[in-house]
PDB file of C-alpha atoms in Angstrom:
ATOM      1  CA  MET A   1      -0.178  -0.038  -0.140  1.00  0.00           C
ATOM      2  CA  THR A   2       1.117   3.425  -0.246  1.00  0.00           C
ATOM      3  CA  PRO A   3       2.046   4.504   3.293  1.00  0.00           C
ATOM      4  CA  ASP A   4       0.597   8.098   4.830  1.00  0.00           C
ATOM      5  CA  SER A   5       4.428   9.411   5.192  1.00  0.00           C
ATOM      6  CA  GLN A   6       4.618   8.773   1.272  1.00  0.00           C
ATOM      7  CA  THR A   7       1.869  11.189   0.019  1.00  0.00           C
ATOM      8  CA  ASN A   8       1.588  14.239  -0.896  1.00  0.00           C
ATOM      9  CA  PHE A   9      -1.419  15.593  -1.618  1.00  0.00           C
ATOM     10  CA  LEU A  10      -4.484  16.621   0.573  1.00  0.00           C
ATOM     11  CA  TYR A  11      -8.158  16.130  -0.535  1.00  0.00           C
ATOM     12  CA  LEU A  12     -10.538  17.474   2.229  1.00  0.00           C
ATOM     13  CA  ALA A  13     -14.407  17.017   2.238  1.00  0.00           C
ATOM     14  CA  ASP A  14     -16.031  20.586   0.379  1.00  0.00           C
ATOM     15  CA  THR A  15     -18.145  20.402   3.412  1.00  0.00           C
ATOM     16  CA  LEU A  16     -15.421  20.764   5.987  1.00  0.00           C
ATOM     17  CA  PRO A  17     -15.363  24.384   6.260  1.00  0.00           C
ATOM     18  CA  LYS A  18     -18.462  25.316   6.138  1.00  0.00           C
ATOM     19  CA  LYS A  19     -19.372  22.510   9.754  1.00  0.00           C
ATOM     20  CA  TYR A  20     -15.702  23.216  11.215  1.00  0.00           C
ATOM     21  CA  PRO A  21     -15.104  27.243  10.123  1.00  0.00           C
ATOM     22  CA  GLU A  22     -13.192  27.215  13.346  1.00  0.00           C
ATOM     23  CA  PHE A  23     -11.334  24.249  12.817  1.00  0.00           C
ATOM     24  CA  TYR A  24     -10.913  24.721   8.990  1.00  0.00           C
ATOM     25  CA  ALA A  25      -9.401  28.087   9.326  1.00  0.00           C
ATOM     26  CA  GLY A  26      -6.203  27.487  12.056  1.00  0.00           C
ATOM     27  CA  LEU A  27      -5.551  23.979   9.654  1.00  0.00           C
ATOM     28  CA  GLU A  28      -5.802  25.982   5.719  1.00  0.00           C
ATOM     29  CA  LYS A  29      -2.783  28.027   7.971  1.00  0.00           C
ATOM     30  CA  GLU A  30      -0.473  25.702   8.902  1.00  0.00           C
ATOM     31  CA  LEU A  31      -1.072  23.973   5.423  1.00  0.00           C
ATOM     32  CA  ASN A  32      -0.420  26.548   3.503  1.00  0.00           C
ATOM     33  CA  LYS A  33       2.568  27.306   6.003  1.00  0.00           C
ATOM     34  CA  GLN A  34       4.142  24.038   5.238  1.00  0.00           C
ATOM     35  CA  LYS A  35       3.392  24.186   1.514  1.00  0.00           C
ATOM     36  CA  VAL A  36       1.191  20.946   1.834  1.00  0.00           C
ATOM     37  CA  ALA A  37      -0.715  20.819  -1.447  1.00  0.00           C
ATOM     38  CA  PHE A  38      -4.326  20.272  -1.220  1.00  0.00           C
ATOM     39  CA  ASP A  39      -7.791  19.941  -2.666  1.00  0.00           C
ATOM     40  CA  PHE A  40     -11.423  19.546  -2.004  1.00  0.00           C
ATOM     41  CA  LEU A  41     -13.544  16.707  -2.879  1.00  0.00           C
ATOM     42  CA  THR A  42     -17.012  17.932  -4.618  1.00  0.00           C
ATOM     43  CA  ASN A  43     -20.437  17.331  -3.887  1.00  0.00           C
ATOM     44  CA  THR A  44     -19.679  15.317  -0.330  1.00  0.00           C
ATOM     45  CA  LYS A  45     -22.102  14.860   2.283  1.00  0.00           C
ATOM     46  CA  ASP A  46     -19.951  14.584   5.505  1.00  0.00           C
ATOM     47  CA  VAL A  47     -16.106  15.485   6.507  1.00  0.00           C
ATOM     48  CA  TRP A  48     -15.214  12.047   6.885  1.00  0.00           C
ATOM     49  CA  ALA A  49     -13.430  11.677   4.057  1.00  0.00           C
ATOM     50  CA  VAL A  50     -11.301   8.985   4.766  1.00  0.00           C
ATOM     51  CA  ASP A  51     -13.669   6.657   5.222  1.00  0.00           C
ATOM     52  CA  TYR A  52     -15.392   6.614   2.268  1.00  0.00           C
ATOM     53  CA  MET A  53     -12.682   7.447  -0.578  1.00  0.00           C
ATOM     54  CA  PRO A  54     -10.621   4.806  -1.966  1.00  0.00           C
ATOM     55  CA  ILE A  55      -7.163   3.063  -1.060  1.00  0.00           C
ATOM     56  CA  GLN A  56      -4.364   3.799  -3.020  1.00  0.00           C
ATOM     57  CA  VAL A  57      -2.213   0.759  -3.736  1.00  0.00           C
ATOM     58  CA  GLY A  58       0.623   1.906  -5.688  1.00  0.00           C
ATOM     59  CA  GLU A  59      -1.012   2.584  -8.925  1.00  0.00           C
ATOM     60  CA  LYS A  60      -4.454   2.105  -8.599  1.00  0.00           C
ATOM     61  CA  PHE A  61      -7.079   2.856  -6.290  1.00  0.00           C
ATOM     62  CA  VAL A  62      -9.518   0.302  -4.608  1.00  0.00           C
ATOM     63  CA  GLN A  63     -12.794   0.922  -3.599  1.00  0.00           C
ATOM     64  CA  PHE A  64     -14.289  -1.058  -0.285  1.00  0.00           C
ATOM     65  CA  SER A  65     -18.207  -0.641  -0.122  1.00  0.00           C
ATOM     66  CA  TYR A  66     -18.846   1.802   2.430  1.00  0.00           C
ATOM     67  CA  ASP A  67     -21.928   0.425   4.469  1.00  0.00           C
ATOM     68  CA  PRO A  68     -20.868   0.143   8.032  1.00  0.00           C
ATOM     69  CA  SER A  69     -22.801  -1.288  10.001  1.00  0.00           C
ATOM     70  CA  TYR A  70     -22.931   1.917  12.121  1.00  0.00           C
ATOM     71  CA  LEU A  71     -24.569   3.751   9.012  1.00  0.00           C
ATOM     72  CA  LYS A  72     -27.532   0.990   8.677  1.00  0.00           C
ATOM     73  CA  PHE A  73     -29.817   3.827   9.770  1.00  0.00           C
ATOM     74  CA  LYS A  74     -32.075   5.605   7.922  1.00  0.00           C
ATOM     75  CA  LYS A  75     -31.222   8.798   9.283  1.00  0.00           C
ATOM     76  CA  TYR A  76     -28.092   8.263   8.213  1.00  0.00           C
ATOM     77  CA  GLU A  77     -28.572   7.745   4.130  1.00  0.00           C
ATOM     78  CA  LYS A  78     -28.143  11.301   3.708  1.00  0.00           C
ATOM     79  CA  THR A  79     -24.602  11.379   4.789  1.00  0.00           C
ATOM     80  CA  LYS A  80     -23.424   8.709   2.408  1.00  0.00           C
ATOM     81  CA  SER A  81     -21.410  10.351  -0.574  1.00  0.00           C
ATOM     82  CA  ASP A  82     -21.313   9.102  -3.840  1.00  0.00           C
ATOM     83  CA  VAL A  83     -18.009   8.384  -4.082  1.00  0.00           C
ATOM     84  CA  ASP A  84     -18.220   6.987  -7.747  1.00  0.00           C
ATOM     85  CA  ALA A  85     -19.487  10.405  -8.581  1.00  0.00           C
ATOM     86  CA  ILE A  86     -16.080  12.577  -6.692  1.00  0.00           C
ATOM     87  CA  CYS A  87     -14.005   9.556  -8.182  1.00  0.00           C
ATOM     88  CA  SER A  88     -15.144  10.726 -11.606  1.00  0.00           C
ATOM     89  CA  THR A  89     -14.773  14.309 -11.287  1.00  0.00           C
ATOM     90  CA  LEU A  90     -11.208  13.710 -10.522  1.00  0.00           C
ATOM     91  CA  GLY A  91     -10.474  11.404 -12.860  1.00  0.00           C
ATOM     92  CA  ILE A  92      -9.763   8.409 -10.705  1.00  0.00           C
ATOM     93  CA  GLN A  93     -10.356   4.244 -11.758  1.00  0.00           C
ATOM     94  CA  THR A  94     -11.415   2.605  -9.217  1.00  0.00           C
ATOM     95  CA  GLN A  95     -11.163  -1.227  -8.674  1.00  0.00           C
ATOM     96  CA  LYS A  96     -14.337  -2.201  -6.862  1.00  0.00           C
ATOM     97  CA  SER A  97     -14.457  -4.587  -4.045  1.00  0.00           C
ATOM     98  CA  GLU A  98     -18.008  -6.156  -2.354  1.00  0.00           C
ATOM     99  CA  ILE A  99     -15.966  -6.227   1.119  1.00  0.00           C
ATOM    100  CA  VAL A 100     -17.543  -3.457   3.403  1.00  0.00           C
ATOM    101  CA  LEU A 101     -14.286  -1.601   4.871  1.00  0.00           C
ATOM    102  CA  ASP A 102     -13.711   1.880   5.889  1.00  0.00           C
ATOM    103  CA  GLY A 103     -10.852   3.722   5.249  1.00  0.00           C
ATOM    104  CA  GLY A 104     -10.098   5.252   9.155  1.00  0.00           C
ATOM    105  CA  ASN A 105     -10.558   1.353  10.058  1.00  0.00           C
ATOM    106  CA  LEU A 106      -7.509   0.673   7.964  1.00  0.00           C
ATOM    107  CA  VAL A 107      -4.135   1.774   9.840  1.00  0.00           C
ATOM    108  CA  ARG A 108      -1.409   0.680   7.067  1.00  0.00           C
ATOM    109  CA  SER A 109       2.182   0.866   6.527  1.00  0.00           C
ATOM    110  CA  ALA A 110       3.761  -0.155   3.013  1.00  0.00           C
ATOM    111  CA  ARG A 111       3.533  -3.825   3.909  1.00  0.00           C
ATOM    112  CA  GLN A 112       1.295  -4.397   7.015  1.00  0.00           C
ATOM    113  CA  ALA A 113      -2.128  -3.002   8.260  1.00  0.00           C
ATOM    114  CA  PHE A 114      -3.988  -2.896  11.533  1.00  0.00           C
ATOM    115  CA  VAL A 115      -8.362  -3.848  11.386  1.00  0.00           C
ATOM    116  CA  THR A 116     -10.713  -4.192  14.042  1.00  0.00           C
ATOM    117  CA  ASP A 117     -12.754  -6.976  14.526  1.00  0.00           C
ATOM    118  CA  ARG A 118     -15.485  -4.984  13.451  1.00  0.00           C
ATOM    119  CA  ILE A 119     -14.720  -5.585  10.339  1.00  0.00           C
ATOM    120  CA  PHE A 120     -15.818  -9.486  10.375  1.00  0.00           C
ATOM    121  CA  GLU A 121     -19.833  -7.725  11.777  1.00  0.00           C
ATOM    122  CA  ASP A 122     -19.958  -5.723   8.580  1.00  0.00           C
ATOM    123  CA  ASN A 123     -18.845  -8.444   6.621  1.00  0.00           C
ATOM    124  CA  PRO A 124     -20.998 -11.392   7.878  1.00  0.00           C
ATOM    125  CA  THR A 125     -21.098 -13.674   4.681  1.00  0.00           C
ATOM    126  CA  TRP A 126     -17.331 -14.210   4.556  1.00  0.00           C
ATOM    127  CA  GLU A 127     -15.305 -16.833   6.108  1.00  0.00           C
ATOM    128  CA  ARG A 128     -12.511 -14.953   8.536  1.00  0.00           C
ATOM    129  CA  LYS A 129      -9.328 -16.048   6.946  1.00  0.00           C
ATOM    130  CA  ALA A 130     -10.569 -15.682   3.656  1.00  0.00           C
ATOM    131  CA  LEU A 131     -11.949 -12.078   3.731  1.00  0.00           C
ATOM    132  CA  LEU A 132      -7.986 -11.249   5.784  1.00  0.00           C
ATOM    133  CA  GLU A 133      -6.298 -13.391   2.972  1.00  0.00           C
ATOM    134  CA  GLU A 134      -8.657 -11.227   0.195  1.00  0.00           C
ATOM    135  CA  LEU A 135      -7.535  -7.693   1.948  1.00  0.00           C
ATOM    136  CA  LYS A 136      -4.050  -8.733   1.752  1.00  0.00           C
ATOM    137  CA  ASN A 137      -3.876  -9.915  -1.796  1.00  0.00           C
ATOM    138  CA  LEU A 138      -6.246  -6.799  -2.756  1.00  0.00           C
ATOM    139  CA  LEU A 139      -4.129  -4.089  -0.465  1.00  0.00           C
ATOM    140  CA  GLU A 140      -0.701  -5.975  -1.171  1.00  0.00           C
ATOM    141  CA  LEU A 141       0.141  -6.701   2.346  1.00  0.00           C
ATOM    142  CA  ASP A 142       2.542  -9.059   4.204  1.00  0.00           C
ATOM    143  CA  ARG A 143       0.434  -9.202   7.001  1.00  0.00           C
ATOM    144  CA  ILE A 144      -2.935  -8.275   8.614  1.00  0.00           C
ATOM    145  CA  PHE A 145      -3.144  -7.291  12.832  1.00  0.00           C
ATOM    146  CA  LEU A 146      -6.593  -7.260  14.332  1.00  0.00           C
ATOM    147  CA  LEU A 147      -7.354  -5.353  17.136  1.00  0.00           C
ATOM    148  CA  PRO A 148     -10.811  -5.218  19.454  1.00  0.00           C
ATOM    149  CA  ALA A 149     -12.949  -2.686  18.875  1.00  0.00           C
ATOM    150  CA  GLN A 150     -12.944   0.253  22.073  1.00  0.00           C
ATOM    151  CA  PRO A 151     -16.374  -0.589  23.578  1.00  0.00           C
ATOM    152  CA  GLY A 152     -18.208   2.267  23.155  1.00  0.00           C
ATOM    153  CA  ASP A 153     -17.154   3.582  19.597  1.00  0.00           C
ATOM    154  CA  PHE A 154     -19.557   4.186  17.585  1.00  0.00           C
ATOM    155  CA  THR A 155     -17.699   2.798  14.384  1.00  0.00           C
ATOM    156  CA  GLY A 156     -15.001   0.550  15.842  1.00  0.00           C
ATOM    157  CA  HIS A 157     -12.292   2.220  13.582  1.00  0.00           C
ATOM    158  CA  ALA A 158      -8.751   1.301  14.146  1.00  0.00           C
ATOM    159  CA  ASP A 159      -7.466   4.518  13.378  1.00  0.00           C
ATOM    160  CA  GLY A 160      -8.169   6.065  16.970  1.00  0.00           C
ATOM    161  CA  MET A 161      -5.421   3.611  18.787  1.00  0.00           C
ATOM    162  CA  VAL A 162      -2.379   2.683  16.836  1.00  0.00           C
ATOM    163  CA  ARG A 163      -0.621   4.253  13.746  1.00  0.00           C
ATOM    164  CA  PHE A 164       2.385   2.771  12.247  1.00  0.00           C
ATOM    165  CA  VAL A 165       6.192   4.332  13.005  1.00  0.00           C
ATOM    166  CA  ASP A 166       7.739   2.856  10.584  1.00  0.00           C
ATOM    167  CA  GLU A 167       7.779  -1.560   9.420  1.00  0.00           C
ATOM    168  CA  HIS A 168       9.261  -2.523  12.776  1.00  0.00           C
ATOM    169  CA  THR A 169       7.112  -0.057  15.417  1.00  0.00           C
ATOM    170  CA  ILE A 170       4.196   1.625  16.414  1.00  0.00           C
ATOM    171  CA  LEU A 171       1.832   4.319  18.414  1.00  0.00           C
ATOM    172  CA  ALA A 172      -0.724   2.676  20.491  1.00  0.00           C
ATOM    173  CA  ASN A 173      -3.314   4.481  23.157  1.00  0.00           C
ATOM    174  CA  ASP A 174      -2.434   3.688  26.778  1.00  0.00           C
ATOM    175  CA  TYR A 175      -5.472   2.627  27.546  1.00  0.00           C
ATOM    176  CA  SER A 176      -5.135   1.160  31.271  1.00  0.00           C
ATOM    177  CA  LYS A 177      -7.859   3.451  32.729  1.00  0.00           C
ATOM    178  CA  GLU A 178     -10.014   1.661  30.106  1.00  0.00           C
ATOM    179  CA  PRO A 179     -12.300  -1.846  30.994  1.00  0.00           C
ATOM    180  CA  LYS A 180     -10.055  -4.837  32.001  1.00  0.00           C
ATOM    181  CA  LYS A 181     -11.010  -7.191  29.725  1.00  0.00           C
ATOM    182  CA  PHE A 182     -10.986  -4.951  26.672  1.00  0.00           C
ATOM    183  CA  PHE A 183      -7.755  -3.389  27.769  1.00  0.00           C
ATOM    184  CA  GLU A 184      -6.518  -6.960  28.486  1.00  0.00           C
ATOM    185  CA  ALA A 185      -7.077  -8.072  24.855  1.00  0.00           C
ATOM    186  CA  PHE A 186      -5.744  -4.753  23.942  1.00  0.00           C
ATOM    187  CA  GLU A 187      -2.506  -5.622  25.044  1.00  0.00           C
ATOM    188  CA  ILE A 188      -2.221  -9.244  23.922  1.00  0.00           C
ATOM    189  CA  ALA A 189      -2.918  -7.809  20.216  1.00  0.00           C
ATOM    190  CA  ILE A 190      -0.245  -5.378  19.890  1.00  0.00           C
ATOM    191  CA  HIS A 191       1.971  -7.557  21.821  1.00  0.00           C
ATOM    192  CA  ASN A 192       1.299 -11.021  19.494  1.00  0.00           C
ATOM    193  CA  THR A 193       2.218  -8.964  16.145  1.00  0.00           C
ATOM    194  CA  GLY A 194       5.936  -8.796  17.382  1.00  0.00           C
ATOM    195  CA  LEU A 195       6.272  -4.863  16.733  1.00  0.00           C
ATOM    196  CA  GLU A 196       8.004  -2.233  18.829  1.00  0.00           C
ATOM    197  CA  VAL A 197       5.293  -0.536  20.926  1.00  0.00           C
ATOM    198  CA  ILE A 198       5.216   3.391  21.943  1.00  0.00           C
ATOM    199  CA  LYS A 199       2.798   4.643  24.351  1.00  0.00           C
ATOM    200  CA  LEU A 200       0.733   7.310  23.950  1.00  0.00           C
ATOM    201  CA  PRO A 201      -1.011   9.313  27.110  1.00  0.00           C
ATOM    202  CA  TYR A 202      -5.385   8.729  25.849  1.00  0.00           C
ATOM    203  CA  PRO A 203      -6.862  11.230  28.640  1.00  0.00           C
ATOM    204  CA  ILE A 204     -10.645  11.207  27.242  1.00  0.00           C
ATOM    205  CA  TYR A 205     -11.985  10.338  30.264  1.00  0.00           C
ATOM    206  CA  GLU A 206     -12.947  13.738  31.366  1.00  0.00           C
ATOM    207  CA  ASN A 207     -15.441  14.038  28.212  1.00  0.00           C
ATOM    208  CA  THR A 208     -18.984  14.367  28.511  1.00  0.00           C
ATOM    209  CA  SER A 209     -20.136  11.482  26.104  1.00  0.00           C
ATOM    210  CA  ASN A 210     -18.480   8.851  24.194  1.00  0.00           C
ATOM    211  CA  ASP A 211     -19.039  10.492  20.741  1.00  0.00           C
ATOM    212  CA  HIS A 212     -16.654  12.870  22.101  1.00  0.00           C
ATOM    213  CA  ALA A 213     -12.643  12.057  20.458  1.00  0.00           C
ATOM    214  CA  ASN A 214     -11.111  14.924  22.391  1.00  0.00           C
ATOM    215  CA  GLY A 215      -7.810  13.506  24.356  1.00  0.00           C
ATOM    216  CA  ASP A 216      -7.154  11.023  21.099  1.00  0.00           C
ATOM    217  CA  TYR A 217      -4.119  12.717  19.973  1.00  0.00           C
ATOM    218  CA  ILE A 218      -3.413   9.166  17.596  1.00  0.00           C
ATOM    219  CA  ASN A 219      -5.933  10.599  15.264  1.00  0.00           C
ATOM    220  CA  TYR A 220      -2.960  12.295  13.541  1.00  0.00           C
ATOM    221  CA  LEU A 221      -2.633  13.695   9.783  1.00  0.00           C
ATOM    222  CA  GLN A 222       0.742  11.927   8.184  1.00  0.00           C
ATOM    223  CA  MET A 223       2.392  13.436   4.600  1.00  0.00           C
ATOM    224  CA  ASP A 224       5.353  13.366   3.277  1.00  0.00           C
ATOM    225  CA  LYS A 225       8.130  15.056   6.749  1.00  0.00           C
ATOM    226  CA  VAL A 226       4.805  16.463   8.268  1.00  0.00           C
ATOM    227  CA  ILE A 227       2.194  15.621  10.808  1.00  0.00           C
ATOM    228  CA  PHE A 228       0.081  17.745  11.676  1.00  0.00           C
ATOM    229  CA  ALA A 229      -1.096  16.845  15.835  1.00  0.00           C
ATOM    230  CA  PRO A 230      -4.155  17.772  17.226  1.00  0.00           C
ATOM    231  CA  ILE A 231      -4.075  19.460  20.728  1.00  0.00           C
ATOM    232  CA  PHE A 232      -6.942  20.391  22.480  1.00  0.00           C
ATOM    233  CA  GLY A 233      -5.238  22.291  24.999  1.00  0.00           C
ATOM    234  CA  PHE A 234      -4.853  19.252  27.360  1.00  0.00           C
ATOM    235  CA  LYS A 235      -1.799  19.230  29.977  1.00  0.00           C
ATOM    236  CA  GLU A 236      -0.703  16.291  27.645  1.00  0.00           C
ATOM    237  CA  ASP A 237      -0.560  18.504  24.700  1.00  0.00           C
ATOM    238  CA  GLU A 238       3.026  19.154  25.223  1.00  0.00           C
ATOM    239  CA  GLU A 239       4.132  15.136  26.048  1.00  0.00           C
ATOM    240  CA  VAL A 240       2.467  14.109  22.844  1.00  0.00           C
ATOM    241  CA  ILE A 241       4.444  17.088  21.095  1.00  0.00           C
ATOM    242  CA  ARG A 242       7.362  15.850  22.516  1.00  0.00           C
ATOM    243  CA  ILE A 243       6.664  12.063  21.849  1.00  0.00           C
ATOM    244  CA  LEU A 244       6.091  12.214  18.245  1.00  0.00           C
ATOM    245  CA  GLU A 245       8.922  14.316  17.768  1.00  0.00           C
ATOM    246  CA  GLU A 246      11.030  11.630  18.929  1.00  0.00           C
ATOM    247  CA  ALA A 247       9.102   8.844  17.040  1.00  0.00           C
ATOM    248  CA  PHE A 248       9.517  11.121  13.682  1.00  0.00           C
ATOM    249  CA  PRO A 249      12.867  12.895  14.072  1.00  0.00           C
ATOM    250  CA  LYS A 250      12.817  13.755  10.338  1.00  0.00           C
ATOM    251  CA  ASP A 251       9.603  15.127  10.250  1.00  0.00           C
ATOM    252  CA  SER A 252       7.811  18.522  11.304  1.00  0.00           C
ATOM    253  CA  ILE A 253       5.324  18.099  13.961  1.00  0.00           C
ATOM    254  CA  ILE A 254       2.665  20.503  13.532  1.00  0.00           C
ATOM    255  CA  PRO A 255       0.191  20.968  16.044  1.00  0.00           C
ATOM    256  CA  ILE A 256      -3.601  21.822  15.326  1.00  0.00           C
ATOM    257  CA  GLU A 257      -6.172  22.746  17.604  1.00  0.00           C
ATOM    258  CA  SER A 258      -9.270  20.256  16.665  1.00  0.00           C
ATOM    259  CA  ASN A 259     -11.680  20.789  20.201  1.00  0.00           C
ATOM    260  CA  GLU A 260     -14.654  21.993  17.652  1.00  0.00           C
ATOM    261  CA  LEU A 261     -13.960  18.752  14.893  1.00  0.00           C
ATOM    262  CA  ALA A 262     -13.289  16.114  17.604  1.00  0.00           C
ATOM    263  CA  LYS A 263     -16.529  16.640  19.505  1.00  0.00           C
ATOM    264  CA  ASP A 264     -18.584  14.655  16.558  1.00  0.00           C
ATOM    265  CA  GLY A 265     -16.265  12.146  17.581  1.00  0.00           C
ATOM    266  CA  GLY A 266     -13.420  11.971  14.493  1.00  0.00           C
ATOM    267  CA  ILE A 267     -10.344  14.094  14.682  1.00  0.00           C
ATOM    268  CA  LEU A 268      -7.217  14.836  11.282  1.00  0.00           C
ATOM    269  CA  ASN A 269      -6.942  11.383  10.210  1.00  0.00           C
ATOM    270  CA  CYS A 270     -10.761  10.961  10.533  1.00  0.00           C
ATOM    271  CA  ILE A 271     -11.007  14.021   7.628  1.00  0.00           C
ATOM    272  CA  SER A 272      -8.323  13.758   5.099  1.00  0.00           C
ATOM    273  CA  TRP A 273      -7.861  11.337   2.165  1.00  0.00           C
ATOM    274  CA  ASN A 274      -4.516  11.950   1.326  1.00  0.00           C
ATOM    275  CA  ILE A 275      -2.713  10.152  -2.024  1.00  0.00           C
ATOM    276  CA  ARG A 276       0.621  10.137  -3.518  1.00  0.00           C
ATOM    277  CA  LYS A 277       0.444  12.145  -6.638  1.00  0.00           C
ATOM    278  CA  ASP A 278       3.063  12.456  -9.667  1.00  0.00           C
ATOM    279  CA  PHE A 279       2.909  16.158 -10.868  1.00  0.00           C
TER     280      PHE A 279
END
């Protein structure tokens, strides 16, 4: 796959500046300051672009079915963007797969990926081993690791849980204050990968709703030589920036105040469709 660290062009939903004007103003300022090339996806129906847009795998784009279990209710139908129309506008032809998978539930490096076990709920007709093998083939991966979906997480996504530093190291949330059953299952899952683990603070416990993502620092936006890291005015902000600077010494770490966005459950990776373009 094309890892985030190799992407050089960012697309955002055209709904983003309208829905989150204060947040967008700060993000736009830093994107321009860092000379990040970006544009808007047109005629979108929600801001969470990573979920419905295709996955870049070298020269191809794999389009999974955007029909997750959490959007089955009628009230969410109006939030589903026409991905075929968006890709057509961009001149992108996709390789379609019937597998139901949100981009936010695929945390990737070049040869490895994480998904949560929500993928089995979303694809009940697939035999589990066959489903994972098909994903590996489509995405040209060596290994796929499974994580337990976090209790109370509406989406069951992996991008708020772990991220790759490189092929040997990951960042992972410190879930030590989570329910014991989940914490132990998560720790076993990341231990079994054989990868080195760096823990990030996870101070979400003062949030008034499970829908709030304030404090989920791991949902950053990574591109070539730059990481845009969410901050929240929490005492942990400085510690997280320091950890990211140590983990990615060759990258610029740019803090982005993200409270307005996080109140609706998503942060920087959620709104981003970042790809590799040959200009």
